[in-house]
Every structure is written in C-alpha cells, then in structure tokens.
XYZ file of C-alpha atoms in Angstrom:
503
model
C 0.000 0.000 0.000
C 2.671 2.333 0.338
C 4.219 4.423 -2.293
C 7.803 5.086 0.036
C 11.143 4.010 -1.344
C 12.470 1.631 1.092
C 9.284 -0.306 0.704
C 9.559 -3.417 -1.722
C 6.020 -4.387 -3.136
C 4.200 -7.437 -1.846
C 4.611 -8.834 -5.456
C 8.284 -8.679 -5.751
C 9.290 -10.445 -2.334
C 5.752 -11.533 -1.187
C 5.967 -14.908 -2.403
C 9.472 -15.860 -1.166
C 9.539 -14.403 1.800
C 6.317 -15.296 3.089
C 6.646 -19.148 1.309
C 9.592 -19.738 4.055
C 8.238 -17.880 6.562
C 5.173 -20.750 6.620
C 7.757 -23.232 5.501
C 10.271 -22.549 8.580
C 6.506 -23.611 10.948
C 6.541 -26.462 9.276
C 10.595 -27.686 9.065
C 11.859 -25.363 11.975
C 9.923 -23.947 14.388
C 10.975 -20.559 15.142
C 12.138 -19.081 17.866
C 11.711 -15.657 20.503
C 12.608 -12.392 22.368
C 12.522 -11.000 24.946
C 9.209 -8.382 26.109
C 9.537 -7.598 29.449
C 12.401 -4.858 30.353
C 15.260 -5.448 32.906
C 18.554 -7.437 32.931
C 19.550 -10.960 32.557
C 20.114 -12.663 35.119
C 23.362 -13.846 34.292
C 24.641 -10.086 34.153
C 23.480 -9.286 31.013
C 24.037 -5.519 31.179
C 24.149 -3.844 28.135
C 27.824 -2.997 27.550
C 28.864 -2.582 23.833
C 31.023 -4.836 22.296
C 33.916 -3.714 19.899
C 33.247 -5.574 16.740
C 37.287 -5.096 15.722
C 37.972 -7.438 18.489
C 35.226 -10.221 17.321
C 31.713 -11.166 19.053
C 32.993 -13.691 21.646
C 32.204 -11.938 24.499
C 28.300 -10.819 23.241
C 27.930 -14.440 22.647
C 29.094 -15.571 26.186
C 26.775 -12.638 27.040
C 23.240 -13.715 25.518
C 23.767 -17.609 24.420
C 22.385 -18.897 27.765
C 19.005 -17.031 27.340
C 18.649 -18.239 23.614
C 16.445 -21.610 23.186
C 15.420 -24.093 20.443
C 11.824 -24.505 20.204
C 10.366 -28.259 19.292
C 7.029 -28.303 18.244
C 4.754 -31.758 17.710
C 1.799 -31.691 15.858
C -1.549 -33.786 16.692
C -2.083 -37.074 14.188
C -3.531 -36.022 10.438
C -4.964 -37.612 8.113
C -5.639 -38.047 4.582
C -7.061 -35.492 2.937
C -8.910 -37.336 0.097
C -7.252 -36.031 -2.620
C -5.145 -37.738 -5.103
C -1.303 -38.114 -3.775
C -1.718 -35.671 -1.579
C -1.818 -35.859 2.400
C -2.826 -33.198 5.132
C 0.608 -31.858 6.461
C 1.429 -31.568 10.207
C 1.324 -27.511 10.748
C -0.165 -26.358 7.847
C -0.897 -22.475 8.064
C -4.290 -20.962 7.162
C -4.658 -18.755 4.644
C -1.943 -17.661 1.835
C 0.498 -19.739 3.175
C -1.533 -23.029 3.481
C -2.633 -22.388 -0.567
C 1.512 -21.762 -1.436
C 2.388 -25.124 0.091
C -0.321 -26.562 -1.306
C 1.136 -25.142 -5.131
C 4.674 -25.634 -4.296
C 4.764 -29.028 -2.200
C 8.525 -29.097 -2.800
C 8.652 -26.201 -0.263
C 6.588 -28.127 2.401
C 10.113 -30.117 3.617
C 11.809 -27.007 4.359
C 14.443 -27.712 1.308
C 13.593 -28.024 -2.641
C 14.040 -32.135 -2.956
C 11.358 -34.923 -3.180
C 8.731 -35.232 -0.945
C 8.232 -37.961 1.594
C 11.985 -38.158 2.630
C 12.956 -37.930 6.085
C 15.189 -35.418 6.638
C 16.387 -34.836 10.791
C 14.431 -32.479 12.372
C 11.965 -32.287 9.193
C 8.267 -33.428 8.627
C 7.892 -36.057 6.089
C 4.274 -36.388 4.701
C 3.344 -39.260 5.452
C 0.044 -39.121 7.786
C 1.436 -39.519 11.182
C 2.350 -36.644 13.686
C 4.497 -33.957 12.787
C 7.413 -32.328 14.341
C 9.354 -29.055 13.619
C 11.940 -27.006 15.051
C 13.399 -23.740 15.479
C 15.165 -20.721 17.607
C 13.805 -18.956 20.091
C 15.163 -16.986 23.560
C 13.841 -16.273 27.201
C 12.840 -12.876 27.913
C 11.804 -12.729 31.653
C 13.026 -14.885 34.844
C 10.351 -16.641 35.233
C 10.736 -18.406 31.888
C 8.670 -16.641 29.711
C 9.906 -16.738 25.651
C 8.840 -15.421 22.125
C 8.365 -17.500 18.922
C 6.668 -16.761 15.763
C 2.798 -17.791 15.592
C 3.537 -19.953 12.524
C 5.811 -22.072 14.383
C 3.478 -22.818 17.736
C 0.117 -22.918 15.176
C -1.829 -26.152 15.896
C 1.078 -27.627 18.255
C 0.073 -30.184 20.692
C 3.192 -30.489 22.443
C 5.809 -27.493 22.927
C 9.166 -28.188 24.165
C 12.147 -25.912 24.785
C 15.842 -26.865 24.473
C 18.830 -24.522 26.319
C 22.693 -24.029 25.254
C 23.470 -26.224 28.024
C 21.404 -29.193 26.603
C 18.322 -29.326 29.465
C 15.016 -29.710 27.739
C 12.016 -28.265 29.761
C 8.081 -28.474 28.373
C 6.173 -25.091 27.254
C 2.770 -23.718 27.362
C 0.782 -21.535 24.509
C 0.101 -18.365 26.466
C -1.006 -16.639 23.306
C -0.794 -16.013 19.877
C -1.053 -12.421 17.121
C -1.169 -13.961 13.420
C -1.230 -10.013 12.413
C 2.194 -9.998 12.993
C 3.216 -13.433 13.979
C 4.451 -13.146 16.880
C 3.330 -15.817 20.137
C 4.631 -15.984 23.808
C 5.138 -19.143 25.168
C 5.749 -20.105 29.282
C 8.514 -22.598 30.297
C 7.112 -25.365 32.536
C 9.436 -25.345 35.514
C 10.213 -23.016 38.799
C 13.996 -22.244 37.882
C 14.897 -19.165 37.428
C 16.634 -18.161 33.858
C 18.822 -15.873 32.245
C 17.006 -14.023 29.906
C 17.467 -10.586 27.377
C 15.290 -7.812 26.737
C 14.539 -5.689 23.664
C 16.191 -2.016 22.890
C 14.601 0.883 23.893
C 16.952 2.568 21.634
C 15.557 3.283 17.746
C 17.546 1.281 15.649
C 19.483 2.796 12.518
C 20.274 1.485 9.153
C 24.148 0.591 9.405
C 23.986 -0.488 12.887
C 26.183 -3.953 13.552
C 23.372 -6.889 14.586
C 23.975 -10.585 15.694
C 21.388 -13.496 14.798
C 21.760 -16.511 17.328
C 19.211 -19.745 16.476
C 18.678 -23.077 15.114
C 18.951 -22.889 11.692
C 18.323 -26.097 9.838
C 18.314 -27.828 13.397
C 22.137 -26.689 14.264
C 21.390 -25.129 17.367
C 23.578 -22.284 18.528
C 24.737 -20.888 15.195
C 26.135 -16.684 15.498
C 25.875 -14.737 12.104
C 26.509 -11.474 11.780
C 25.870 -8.492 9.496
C 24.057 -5.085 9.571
C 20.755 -3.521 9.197
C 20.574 -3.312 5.548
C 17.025 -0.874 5.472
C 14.055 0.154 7.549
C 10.279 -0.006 7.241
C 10.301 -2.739 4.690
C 6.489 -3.912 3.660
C 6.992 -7.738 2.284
C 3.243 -8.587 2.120
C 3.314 -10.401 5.247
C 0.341 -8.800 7.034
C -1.123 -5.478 7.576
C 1.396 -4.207 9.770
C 4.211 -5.026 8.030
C 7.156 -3.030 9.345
C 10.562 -5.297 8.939
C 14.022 -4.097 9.596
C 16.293 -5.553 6.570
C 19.075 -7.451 7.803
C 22.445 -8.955 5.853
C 23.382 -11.312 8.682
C 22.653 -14.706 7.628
C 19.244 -17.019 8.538
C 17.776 -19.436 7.335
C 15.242 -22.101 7.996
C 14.996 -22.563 11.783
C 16.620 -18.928 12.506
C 12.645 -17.988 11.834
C 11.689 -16.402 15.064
C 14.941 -15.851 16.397
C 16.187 -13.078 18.095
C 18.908 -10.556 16.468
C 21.282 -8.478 18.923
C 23.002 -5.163 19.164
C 26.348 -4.711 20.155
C 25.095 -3.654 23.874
C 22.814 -7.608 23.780
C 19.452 -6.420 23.633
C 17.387 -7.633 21.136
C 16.627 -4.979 18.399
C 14.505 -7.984 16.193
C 12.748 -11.035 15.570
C 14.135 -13.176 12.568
C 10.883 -14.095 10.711
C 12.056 -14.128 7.056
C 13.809 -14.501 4.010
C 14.123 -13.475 0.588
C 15.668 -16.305 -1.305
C 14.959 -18.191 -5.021
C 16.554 -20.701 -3.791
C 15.827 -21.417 -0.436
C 19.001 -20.802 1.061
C 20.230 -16.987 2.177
C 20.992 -14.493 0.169
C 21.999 -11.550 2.830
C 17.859 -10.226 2.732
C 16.647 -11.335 6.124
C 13.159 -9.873 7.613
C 13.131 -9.274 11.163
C 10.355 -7.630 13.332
C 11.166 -4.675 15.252
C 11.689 -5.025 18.781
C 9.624 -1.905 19.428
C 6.286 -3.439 17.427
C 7.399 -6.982 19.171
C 7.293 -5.679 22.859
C 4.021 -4.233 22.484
C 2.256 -6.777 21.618
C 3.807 -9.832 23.559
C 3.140 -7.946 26.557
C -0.639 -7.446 25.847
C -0.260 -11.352 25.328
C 1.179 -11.642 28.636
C -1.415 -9.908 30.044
C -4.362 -11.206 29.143
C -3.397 -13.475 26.030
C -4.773 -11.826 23.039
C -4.016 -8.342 21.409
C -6.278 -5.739 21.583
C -5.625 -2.962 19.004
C -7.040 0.596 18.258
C -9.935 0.870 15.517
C -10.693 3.786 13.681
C -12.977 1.737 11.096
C -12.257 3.676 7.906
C -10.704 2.006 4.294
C -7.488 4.131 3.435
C -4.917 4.340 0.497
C -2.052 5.988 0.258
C -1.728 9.767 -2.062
C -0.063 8.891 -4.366
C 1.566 11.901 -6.340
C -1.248 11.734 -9.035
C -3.959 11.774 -6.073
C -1.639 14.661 -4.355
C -1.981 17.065 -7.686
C -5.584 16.613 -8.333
C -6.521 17.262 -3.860
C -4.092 20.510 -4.761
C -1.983 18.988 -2.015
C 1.804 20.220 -1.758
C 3.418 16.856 -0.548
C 2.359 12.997 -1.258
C 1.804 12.263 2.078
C -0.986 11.398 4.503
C -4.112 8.818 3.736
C -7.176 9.395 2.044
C -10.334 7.660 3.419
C -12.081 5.775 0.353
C -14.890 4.635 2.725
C -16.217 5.015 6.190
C -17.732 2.031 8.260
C -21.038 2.309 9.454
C -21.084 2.595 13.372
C -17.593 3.306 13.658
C -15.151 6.129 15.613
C -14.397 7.683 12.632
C -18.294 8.030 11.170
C -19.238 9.191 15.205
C -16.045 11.797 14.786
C -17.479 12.912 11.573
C -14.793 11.588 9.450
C -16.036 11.589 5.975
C -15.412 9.757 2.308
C -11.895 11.745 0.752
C -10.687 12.839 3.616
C -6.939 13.051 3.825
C -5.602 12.056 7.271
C -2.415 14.265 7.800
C -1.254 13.774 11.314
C -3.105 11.028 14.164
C -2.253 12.157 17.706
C -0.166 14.903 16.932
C 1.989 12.625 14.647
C 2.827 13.265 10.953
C 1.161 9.845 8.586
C 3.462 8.879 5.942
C 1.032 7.009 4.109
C -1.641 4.389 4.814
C -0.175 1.884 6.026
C 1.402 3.996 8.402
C -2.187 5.570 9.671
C -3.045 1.609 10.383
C 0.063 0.740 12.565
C -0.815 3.914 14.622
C -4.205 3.445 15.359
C -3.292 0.093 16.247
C -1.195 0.759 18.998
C -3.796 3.352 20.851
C -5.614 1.771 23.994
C -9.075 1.691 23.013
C -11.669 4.584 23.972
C -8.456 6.866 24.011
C -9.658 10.407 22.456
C -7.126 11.421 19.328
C -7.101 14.258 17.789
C -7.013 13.647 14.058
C -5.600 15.935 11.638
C -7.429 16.081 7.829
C -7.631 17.984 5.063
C -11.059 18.202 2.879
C -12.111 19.889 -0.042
C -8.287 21.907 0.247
C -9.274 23.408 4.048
C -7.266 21.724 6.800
C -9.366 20.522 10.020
C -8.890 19.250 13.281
C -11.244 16.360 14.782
C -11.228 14.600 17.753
C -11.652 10.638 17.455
C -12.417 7.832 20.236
C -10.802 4.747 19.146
C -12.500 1.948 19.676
C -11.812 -1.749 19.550
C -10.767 -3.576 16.587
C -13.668 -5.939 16.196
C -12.944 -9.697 15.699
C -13.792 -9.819 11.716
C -13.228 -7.036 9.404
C -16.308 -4.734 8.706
C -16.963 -3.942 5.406
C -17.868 -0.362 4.359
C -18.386 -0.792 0.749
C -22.314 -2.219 -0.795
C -22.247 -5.402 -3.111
C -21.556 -3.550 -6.885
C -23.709 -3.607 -9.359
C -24.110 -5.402 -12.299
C -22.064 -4.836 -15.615
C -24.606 -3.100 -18.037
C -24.541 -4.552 -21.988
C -23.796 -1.550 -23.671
C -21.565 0.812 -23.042
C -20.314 4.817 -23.766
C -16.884 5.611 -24.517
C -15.255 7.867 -22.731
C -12.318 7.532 -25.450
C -9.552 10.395 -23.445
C -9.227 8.010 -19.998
C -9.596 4.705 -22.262
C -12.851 3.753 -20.691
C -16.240 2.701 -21.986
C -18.633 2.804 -19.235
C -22.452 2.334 -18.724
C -25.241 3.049 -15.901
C -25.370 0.699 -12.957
C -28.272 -1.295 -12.420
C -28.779 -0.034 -9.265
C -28.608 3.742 -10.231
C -25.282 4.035 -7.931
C -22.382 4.994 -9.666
C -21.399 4.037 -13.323
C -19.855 0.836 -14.474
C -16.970 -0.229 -16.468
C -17.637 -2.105 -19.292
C -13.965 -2.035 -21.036
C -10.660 -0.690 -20.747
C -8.177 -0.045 -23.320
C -5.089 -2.282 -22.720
C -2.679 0.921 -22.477
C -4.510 3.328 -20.709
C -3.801 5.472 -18.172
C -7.020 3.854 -16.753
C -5.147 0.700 -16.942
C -2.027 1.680 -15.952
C -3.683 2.417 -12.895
C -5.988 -0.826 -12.504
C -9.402 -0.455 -13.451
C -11.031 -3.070 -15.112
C -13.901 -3.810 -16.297
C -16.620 -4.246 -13.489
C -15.169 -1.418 -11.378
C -18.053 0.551 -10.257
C -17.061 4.967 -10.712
C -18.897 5.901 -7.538
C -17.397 10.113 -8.010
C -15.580 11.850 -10.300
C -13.988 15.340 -8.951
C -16.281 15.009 -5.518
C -19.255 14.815 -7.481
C -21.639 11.733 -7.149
C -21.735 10.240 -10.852
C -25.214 7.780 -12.058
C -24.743 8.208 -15.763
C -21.872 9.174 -17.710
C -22.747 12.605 -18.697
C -22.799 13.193 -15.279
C -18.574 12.168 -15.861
C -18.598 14.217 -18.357
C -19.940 17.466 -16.508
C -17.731 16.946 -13.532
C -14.855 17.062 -16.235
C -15.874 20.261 -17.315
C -15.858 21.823 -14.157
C -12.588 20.089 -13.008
C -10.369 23.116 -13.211
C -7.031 20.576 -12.498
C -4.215 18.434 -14.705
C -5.464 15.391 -13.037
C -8.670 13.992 -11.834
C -9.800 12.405 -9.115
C -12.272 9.095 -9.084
C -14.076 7.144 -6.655
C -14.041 4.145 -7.861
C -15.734 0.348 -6.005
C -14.157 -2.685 -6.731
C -14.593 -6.350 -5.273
C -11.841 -5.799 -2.707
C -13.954 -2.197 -1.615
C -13.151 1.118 -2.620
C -10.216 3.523 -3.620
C -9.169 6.961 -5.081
C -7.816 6.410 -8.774
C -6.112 10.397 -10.153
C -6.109 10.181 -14.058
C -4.629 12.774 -16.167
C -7.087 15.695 -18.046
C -5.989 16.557 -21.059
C -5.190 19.918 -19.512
C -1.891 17.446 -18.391
C-alpha cells in the first residue's frame, strides 16, 4: 500500500519471503525475544562490544538465554485427494494455498517429498514435528516464537545451550504480525534478554543466534541493511532488513546489538533458492514488545480501531486534492457505526497527522491506530475539499472480523459509452449508484492504474456520478491536470487520479 522508497512491493518479495516464513513452521519452528524490560540474570548488562575485536564476548553474554523450540503436531490424516496428504502444521490462509502449489517447499528444502530429513516433517500421515530458535525474555521463563511455528502444536518443548530440555505452554498467539509468547514449565529461574529501547538505525552492527536447519547455537553477523520494509506479510508489516545470515529454523529468532538487547525477531527470508541471500526480515523489537506484553497480560491483542478504508496519495492523487506533498491517507470509505463516522470523518478525507503525529502514508495511519488503547480520544488531523481541520476521534476496539464499508456492486450493463480520453467505456449501474466499467483499453492510463472492467465509478472530482454525462460534466468543471475518481471494486473502494488533457 505504500508508495515510500524503502518499501519493496508485496509482489516482488511476497511470495518468497512469506513461502519460508510458513515453511520454517513447518521444518523449523521458530524461535523468541525477549518483552519484558530489565537485565539478565546472568549479568546481562548492556555494555557494547567492539566488533574489531570479534563477538565472543556478546555471545558468552546472551547464548544462555537463547532456546530451540520443538514443536509436535496432533495425528492427520488423509485429505482425500489424489497423492496428496494433510501436512502436520499447515498455516491458514496464503500460506496453506503456497504449500499446497509448491509441495517441494513443504520439507523445508527443494528435494522430493516424503523423505525424512532430521528435524523435518515427512508427509506421510502420522504426527508432525518441527523445530526452530527462540530466547527467554523474563526470569520466570517466559519466551517469544513466531505464531507460525506454535500454530496447531500439541506439544511445545524448549531446548537450552546447556542441553536441558524443559516443556512449554501456549500463552497466546497475534497472526497479524506473527508473533506468540510461550511459558517454560518449571520453577527455575533463567537468564534471559530484553529488547532495545533505543531506535535502531540502518548501518547499525546486529547478531542473529538460532537453530537454523536444526544446528542449534549458530552466530551470524551483518548489519541492518534498510528500515520499514512492507513484504506482504500482514497489515502491519514493518521489517528491519538485515544482511546477517538465517535461514530455515533462525525464523523467530532473536537478532542483537552490540550492547545484547534484542533490536529484532528473525521471521524471514528473501531467497529463489531457499538458502540466504543476505535479505533477512526481522520484526522490530519496538512493534514486538508491544504486543507480547498485551499477550502476557491477558493473552490476546487488543488494538485501536478507527474503522475507515485508506490508500495511500499517491503523487497523481496529491496534484488533483491541490496537495503540496504525497503524504498522509485518504479515506475511500467510512464504516457504518464506527469512531471515525461518530467523529465525523467523511469519504476523501486526507488524514495528515493522528495524535499529533505526521502519517506517511496508509499503512502507516493503520500501525498507529493500532497501537492506541481503546476509547483513548485522538485528535485527528485532515484535510477536505483543500481546508485543513482538526477532529477529535475515540478509538474503539478492533472488532474480531473485518467490517466492510463498501455495498455489493452492481451489475455490468450490456452496452456501453466511450469515454475515449481516460480509455474507458462505461455504462449506468443497475442499481442507479455509480457508473460501471464495461472495457478498458489495454494501455490506458485507466489501466495503468488498474481499473477493469466491473469497477463501479462511484465520483468523479467530488461529485456523485449515475450516468456518464454526469462524468462528463464533472470534467468540465474540473479546473485541475489530473482527476480524481471514486471508484468500487470487489476488494472495496479507492481513489484512482487520471490525467485531463489539460496534463
């Protein structure tokens, strides 16, 4: 969703990265950090380390609070279909239909299926087993892992540096950002790390400690290669980039500073073969703490709602809102019965600043709201029809399943009228609300920019549209280069800025 640099598109790294991010649940389970801030037992103040002089002495520091997690599955089954079996761990969603595409992936390594491989799930219908990193983050034996790697597990056991194996509880899981805290079964008391306080910066030295393909204990280390990175992975997507190495089994596990606090969780890779390449994803220890310890207190996550559907301005949407900067999110719909309809939030709004803080772009505007406590008062910065205003918004609680805002569309109409200078040939929709498209020419700038036919034009220049002379008179009075279009498709709604041709 976002239009900034350092972002790479869903569609570029997507499909690798999040392929071995599900395949490291199923081969290697991954592993944790540290939420809860204070020292390590075992002196673990945070004293830099001089990287001329090598990494021994961090690793003396933080080895004894890093773990391997084990993971069984329950017995599966069959599935029914032909040569192919239920596997042991299987994610929902994206990841459970990659597997199901790319069963070479489903062993952890490209080979043949159905050979047993140490520390590796065969698929044969019998119970599963994985394995992966993970570390200790409070005393009392609390630890971190990635959701994929603890999803469906009926047994959890943690292994230490010094070889002692100890059983683990579920305390709670956040697929959003796949994260899950886990609780060591026993009364001792254990050394354990905790995550920087300090922002981390692109340059900065970091050290990955896990299990990578089972080898428990392995040290890489490397730098932070880039900030902010979206790879597709969920909606609050926020990875630091890292060169040191990980692979399979590292997935979860923690990466250090040079002072041994934990700056990131290990979660993915970006690799065409399957092996790294120096582009590691790791979560950011400040999104991390916040959310294990709202699992540790009451075992879910409860986020901030503001129940609107955003995109980001792009620099097209920018120049026809007379903006001076593509920045901010603009609100394509409005949920009934949400904060934002009760604050008076309305359809093309541009959200500039949440709680005093500037919004780079959509994405952005969802992390923040996010992380407000719920029935917090916000004041919410906007800009409509080129005046800026300042509302105040009560955030409420992210409901359980996504609300919809948009209607069902209507129905393509058989003929169509050409609206030959955007490339479109459009019609009136069944339903009298908004104007459908019945066919777009292949290059353009309506395609360039996605519609297709069956999008729905809802408004053209802030002007409700039900036939297309009504496009054509909000043409005429659009005084700007660019023009901007409400437009419903079957994943909801969005702003669309094509070019007049006073461009």
């Amino acid at each position: 969703m976002s239009s900034t640099p350092n972002r790479i598109a869903p569609r570029a790294l997507g499909f690798f990265a999040a392929g071995l991010m599900a395949a490291t649940a199923m081969v290697t389970a991954a592993t944790v950090l540290p939420s809860t801030p204070a020292t390590a037992q075992n002196n673990l103040e945070a004293q830099a380390i001089d990287p001329t002089k090598g990494f021994g002495d961090l690793v003396d520091r933080v080895m004894p609070a890093v773990i391997s997690v084990q993971v069984k599955f329950a017995n599966v089954a069959a599935s029914g279909e032909e040569g192919e079996r239920a596997m042991p761990g299987l994610p929902e969603g994206p990841w459970g239909e990659f597997f199901k595409q790319f069963p070479q992936f489903r062993n952890g390594m490209p080979g043949a299926p159905g050979q047993d491989m140490p520390g590796m799930p065969d698929q044969r219908p019998r119970g599963g087993m994985a394995q992966g990193s993970g570390f200790i983050i409070s005393a009392d034996g609390y630890a971190v892992t990635n959701n994929h790697v603890v999803q469906g597990a009926e047994e959890v056991t943690v292994a230490m540096n010094d070889g002692a194996e100890y059983q683990a509880d579920v305390i709670g899981t956040d697929p959003k950002t796949d994260l899950a805290l886990i609780k060591i079964k026993s009364d001792k008391k254990f050394d354990y790390v905790t995550f920087t306080q300090d922002e981390p910066r692109v340059g900065d030295w970091v050290m990955a400690v896990g299990n990578p393909f089972g080898l428990g204990g392995s040290v890489t280390t490397g730098i932070i290669s880039a900030r902010g990175r979206d790879i597709g992975a969920g909606p609050y997507d926020d990875f630091l980039q890292i060169d040191a190495a990980i692979n399979r089994g590292n997935s979860g596990g923690p990466a250090f500073n040079l002072e041994g606090e934990v700056v990131g969780i290990n979660t993915a890779i970006f690799s065409p073969s399957g092996g790294s390449v120096g582009i590691g994803f790791a979560i950011p220890a400040a999104v991390a703490e916040n959310v294990i310890a709202s699992l540790k207190e009451s075992g879910t996550v409860t986020r901030g709602w503001l129940g609107v559907q955003i995109q980001p301005v792009t620099e097209d949407i920018a120049e026809s809102l007379g903006l001076k900067e593509a920045k901010g999110a603009i609100v394509a719909d409005v949920t009934e019965d949400s904060p934002a309809l009760a604050a008076g939030i309305q359809q093309g709004d541009t959200i500039l600043k949440l709680d005093g803080k500037d919004i780079a772009d959509s994405r952005d505007l969802a992390r923040k709201v996010a992380q407000i406590k719920p029935g917090q008062p916000v004041p919410v910065t906007i800009v409509r029809d080129g005046k800026t205003m300042e509302l105040s918004v009560k955030i409420g609680t992210m409901p359980g399943e996504p609300k919809l805002a948009a209607k069902d569309a209507g129905k393509d109409a058989e003929q169509g009228v050409s609206l030959a200078d955007f490339g479109l040939k459009v019609a009136p929709a069944q339903d009298g609300a908004g104007v459908v498209v019945t066919e777009v020419a292949p290059d353009s700038a309506a395609a360039e920019r996605g519609l297709k036919p069956g999008d729905t034009i809802l408004e053209v220049a802030g002007t409700e549209v039900h036939a297309p002379a009504d496009i054509r008179n909000a043409l005429k009075a659009n005084d700007k280069k660019r023009v901007l279009m409400l437009v419903k498709t079957a994943e909801g709604q969005r702003f669309i800025a094509l070019p007049t041709a006073r461009s």
